[in-house]
PDB file of C-alpha atoms in Angstrom:
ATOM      1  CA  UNK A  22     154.758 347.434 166.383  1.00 44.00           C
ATOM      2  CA  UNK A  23     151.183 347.681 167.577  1.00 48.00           C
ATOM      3  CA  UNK A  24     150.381 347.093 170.946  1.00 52.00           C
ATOM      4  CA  UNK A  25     148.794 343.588 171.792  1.00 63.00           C
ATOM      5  CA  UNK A  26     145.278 343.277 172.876  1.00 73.00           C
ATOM      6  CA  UNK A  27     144.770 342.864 176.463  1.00 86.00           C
ATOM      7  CA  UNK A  28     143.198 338.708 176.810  1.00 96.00           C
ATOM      8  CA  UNK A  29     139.795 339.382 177.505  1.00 97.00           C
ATOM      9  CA  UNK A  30     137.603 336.009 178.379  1.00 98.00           C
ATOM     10  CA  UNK A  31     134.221 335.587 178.384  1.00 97.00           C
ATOM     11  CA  UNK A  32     133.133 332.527 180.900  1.00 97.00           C
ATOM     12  CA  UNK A  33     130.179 330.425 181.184  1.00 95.00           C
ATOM     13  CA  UNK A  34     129.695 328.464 183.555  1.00 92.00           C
ATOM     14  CA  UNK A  35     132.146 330.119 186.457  1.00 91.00           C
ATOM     15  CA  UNK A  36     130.456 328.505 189.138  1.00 92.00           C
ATOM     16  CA  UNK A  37     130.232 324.411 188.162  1.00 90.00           C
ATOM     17  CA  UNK A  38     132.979 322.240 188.487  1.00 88.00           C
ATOM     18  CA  UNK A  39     134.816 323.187 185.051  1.00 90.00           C
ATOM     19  CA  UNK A  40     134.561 327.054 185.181  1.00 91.00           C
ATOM     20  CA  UNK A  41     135.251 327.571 188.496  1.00 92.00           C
ATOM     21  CA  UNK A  42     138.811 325.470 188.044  1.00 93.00           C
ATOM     22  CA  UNK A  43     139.811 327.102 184.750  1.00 95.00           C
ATOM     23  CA  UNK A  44     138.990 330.950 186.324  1.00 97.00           C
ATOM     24  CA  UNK A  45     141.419 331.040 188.495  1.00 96.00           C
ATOM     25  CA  UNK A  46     144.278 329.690 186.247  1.00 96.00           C
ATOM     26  CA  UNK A  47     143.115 332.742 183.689  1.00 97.00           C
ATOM     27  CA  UNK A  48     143.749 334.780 186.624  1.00 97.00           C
ATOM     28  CA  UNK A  49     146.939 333.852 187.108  1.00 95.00           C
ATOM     29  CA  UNK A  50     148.038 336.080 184.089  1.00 96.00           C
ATOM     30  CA  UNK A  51     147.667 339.728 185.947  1.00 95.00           C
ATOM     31  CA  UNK A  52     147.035 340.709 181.921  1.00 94.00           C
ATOM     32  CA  UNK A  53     143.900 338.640 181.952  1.00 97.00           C
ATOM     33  CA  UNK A  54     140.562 340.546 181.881  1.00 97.00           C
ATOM     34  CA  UNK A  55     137.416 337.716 182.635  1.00 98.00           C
ATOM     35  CA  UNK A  56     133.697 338.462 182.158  1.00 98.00           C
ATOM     36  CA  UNK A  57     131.495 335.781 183.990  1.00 98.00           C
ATOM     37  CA  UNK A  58     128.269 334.797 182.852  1.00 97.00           C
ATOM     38  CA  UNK A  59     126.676 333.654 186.202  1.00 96.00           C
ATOM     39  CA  UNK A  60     122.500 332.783 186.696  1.00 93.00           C
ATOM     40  CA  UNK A  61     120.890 335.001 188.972  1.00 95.00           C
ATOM     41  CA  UNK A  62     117.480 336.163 189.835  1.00 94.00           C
ATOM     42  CA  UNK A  63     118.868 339.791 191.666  1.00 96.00           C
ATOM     43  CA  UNK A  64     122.059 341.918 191.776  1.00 96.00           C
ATOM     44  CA  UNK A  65     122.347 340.482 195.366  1.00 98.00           C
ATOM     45  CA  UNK A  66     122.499 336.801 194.172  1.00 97.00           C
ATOM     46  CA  UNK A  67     124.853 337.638 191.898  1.00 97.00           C
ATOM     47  CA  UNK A  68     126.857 339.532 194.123  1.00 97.00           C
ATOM     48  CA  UNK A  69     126.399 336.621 196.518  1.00 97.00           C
ATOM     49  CA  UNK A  70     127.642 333.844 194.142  1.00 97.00           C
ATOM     50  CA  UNK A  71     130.349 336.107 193.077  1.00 97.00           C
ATOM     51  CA  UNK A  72     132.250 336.316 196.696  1.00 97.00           C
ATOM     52  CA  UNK A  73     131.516 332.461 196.854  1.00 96.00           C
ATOM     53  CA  UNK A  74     133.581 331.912 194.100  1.00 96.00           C
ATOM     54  CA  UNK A  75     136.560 334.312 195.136  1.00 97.00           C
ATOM     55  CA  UNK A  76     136.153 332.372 198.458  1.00 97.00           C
ATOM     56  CA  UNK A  77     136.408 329.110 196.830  1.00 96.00           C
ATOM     57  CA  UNK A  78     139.400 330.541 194.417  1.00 96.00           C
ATOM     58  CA  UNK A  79     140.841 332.124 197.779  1.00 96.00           C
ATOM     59  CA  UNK A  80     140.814 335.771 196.636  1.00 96.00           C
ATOM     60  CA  UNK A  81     140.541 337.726 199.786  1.00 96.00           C
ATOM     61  CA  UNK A  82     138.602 341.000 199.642  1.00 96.00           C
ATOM     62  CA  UNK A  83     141.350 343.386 199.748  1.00 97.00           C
ATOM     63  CA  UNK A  84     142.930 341.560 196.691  1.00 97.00           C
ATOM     64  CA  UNK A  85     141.445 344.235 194.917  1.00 97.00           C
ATOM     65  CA  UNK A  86     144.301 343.916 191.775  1.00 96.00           C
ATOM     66  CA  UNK A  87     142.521 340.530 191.056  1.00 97.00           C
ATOM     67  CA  UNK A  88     139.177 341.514 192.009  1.00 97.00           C
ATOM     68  CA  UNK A  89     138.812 344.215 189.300  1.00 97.00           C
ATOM     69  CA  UNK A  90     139.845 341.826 186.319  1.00 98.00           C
ATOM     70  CA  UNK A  91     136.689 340.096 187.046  1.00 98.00           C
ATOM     71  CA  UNK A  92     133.175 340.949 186.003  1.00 97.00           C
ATOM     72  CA  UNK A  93     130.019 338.904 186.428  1.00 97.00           C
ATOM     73  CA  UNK A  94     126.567 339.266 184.152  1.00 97.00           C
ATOM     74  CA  UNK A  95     123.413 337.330 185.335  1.00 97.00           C
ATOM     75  CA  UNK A  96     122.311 335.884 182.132  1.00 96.00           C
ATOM     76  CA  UNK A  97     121.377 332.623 181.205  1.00 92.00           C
ATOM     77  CA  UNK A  98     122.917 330.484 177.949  1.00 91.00           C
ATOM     78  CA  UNK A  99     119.599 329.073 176.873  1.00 87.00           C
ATOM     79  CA  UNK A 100     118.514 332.833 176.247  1.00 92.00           C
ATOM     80  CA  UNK A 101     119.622 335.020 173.021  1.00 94.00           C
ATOM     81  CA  UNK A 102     122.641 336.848 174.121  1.00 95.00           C
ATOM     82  CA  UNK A 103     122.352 335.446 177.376  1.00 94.00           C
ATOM     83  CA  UNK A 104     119.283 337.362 178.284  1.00 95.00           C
ATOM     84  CA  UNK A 105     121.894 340.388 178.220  1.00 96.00           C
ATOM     85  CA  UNK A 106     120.443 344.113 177.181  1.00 96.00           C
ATOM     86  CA  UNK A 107     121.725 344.718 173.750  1.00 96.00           C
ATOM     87  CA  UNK A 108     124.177 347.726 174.895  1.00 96.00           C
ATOM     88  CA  UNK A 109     125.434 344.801 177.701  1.00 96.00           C
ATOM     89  CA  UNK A 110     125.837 342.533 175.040  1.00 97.00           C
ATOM     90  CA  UNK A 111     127.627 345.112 172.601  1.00 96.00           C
ATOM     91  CA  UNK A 112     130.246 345.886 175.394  1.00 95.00           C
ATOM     92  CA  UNK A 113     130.713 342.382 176.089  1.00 96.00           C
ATOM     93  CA  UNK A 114     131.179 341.258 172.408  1.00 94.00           C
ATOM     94  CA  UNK A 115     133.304 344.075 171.634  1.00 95.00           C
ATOM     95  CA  UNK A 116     136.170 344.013 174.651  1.00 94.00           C
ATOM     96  CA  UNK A 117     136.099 339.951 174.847  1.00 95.00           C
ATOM     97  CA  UNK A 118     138.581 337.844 172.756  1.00 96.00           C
ATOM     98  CA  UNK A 119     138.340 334.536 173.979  1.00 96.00           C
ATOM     99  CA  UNK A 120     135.446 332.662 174.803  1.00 95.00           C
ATOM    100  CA  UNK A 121     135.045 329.562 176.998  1.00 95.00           C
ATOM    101  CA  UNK A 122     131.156 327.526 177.124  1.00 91.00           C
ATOM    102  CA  UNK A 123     131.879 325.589 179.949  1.00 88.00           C
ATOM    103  CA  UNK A 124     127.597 325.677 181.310  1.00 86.00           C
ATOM    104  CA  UNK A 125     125.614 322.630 181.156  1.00 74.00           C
ATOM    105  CA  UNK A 126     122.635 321.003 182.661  1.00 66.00           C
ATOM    106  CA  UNK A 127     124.624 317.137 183.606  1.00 67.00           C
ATOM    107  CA  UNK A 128     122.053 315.625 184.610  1.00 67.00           C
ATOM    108  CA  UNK A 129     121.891 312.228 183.094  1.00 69.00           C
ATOM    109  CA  UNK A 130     117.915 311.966 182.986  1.00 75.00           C
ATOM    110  CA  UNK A 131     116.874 315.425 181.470  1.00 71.00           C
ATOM    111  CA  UNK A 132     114.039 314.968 178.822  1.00 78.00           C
ATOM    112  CA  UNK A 133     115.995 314.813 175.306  1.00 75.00           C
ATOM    113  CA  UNK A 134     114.334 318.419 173.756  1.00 77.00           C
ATOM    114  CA  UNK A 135     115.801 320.202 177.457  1.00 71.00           C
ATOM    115  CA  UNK A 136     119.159 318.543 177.004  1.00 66.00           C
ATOM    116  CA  UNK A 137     119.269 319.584 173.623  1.00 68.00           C
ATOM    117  CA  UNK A 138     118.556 323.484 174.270  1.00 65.00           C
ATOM    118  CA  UNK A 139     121.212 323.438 177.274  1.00 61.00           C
TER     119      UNK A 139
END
């Protein structure tokens, strides 16, 4: 029998009120490999909204089993491929086999055309 395929998900919107529930739950399954799609300007804010959200999940730093399922991209969902490089992208679409959109502008009074490319 072949071996099974290691769960690999790929995550947008990790750090709004959705994502940042559901992570944590996929990390609850030590088999669970997650790739976060988070907006940043700079490595640093990444890295910066990355420890936010193991604070908020309560991951402490030396949790390092837990720590190295996770990987964050800066990218942005209104771009193609997330903004990603196209070797980025490549990895990403080749090791993930789940995918969960949960990014979204919610505001209620975005002009119709912006709401429409979110």
């Amino acid at each position: 029998m072949a071996a099974e395929r290691v769960k690999h998900y790929f995550v947008t919107g990790a750090t709004g009120v959705v994502g940042s529930s559901l992570v944590p739950v996929l990390l609850g399954d030590p088999e669970v490999r997650v790739t976060l799609l988070i907006r940043a300007a700079t490595a640093d804010e990444l890295a910066v909204r990355v420890e936010r959200l193991f604070a908020f999940w309560n991951v402490p730093r030396d949790d390092v089993a837990t720590r190295s399922r996770v990987v964050a991209l800066a990218g942005d969902t209104t771009l193609p491929r997330f903004g990603l490089a196209d070797a980025e992208y490549g990895r990403l679409s080749a090791r993930c086999t789940h995918v969960v959109h949960a990014a979204g502008l919610v505001r209620m009074n975005l002009p119709l055309q912006e709401a429409r490319r979110s």
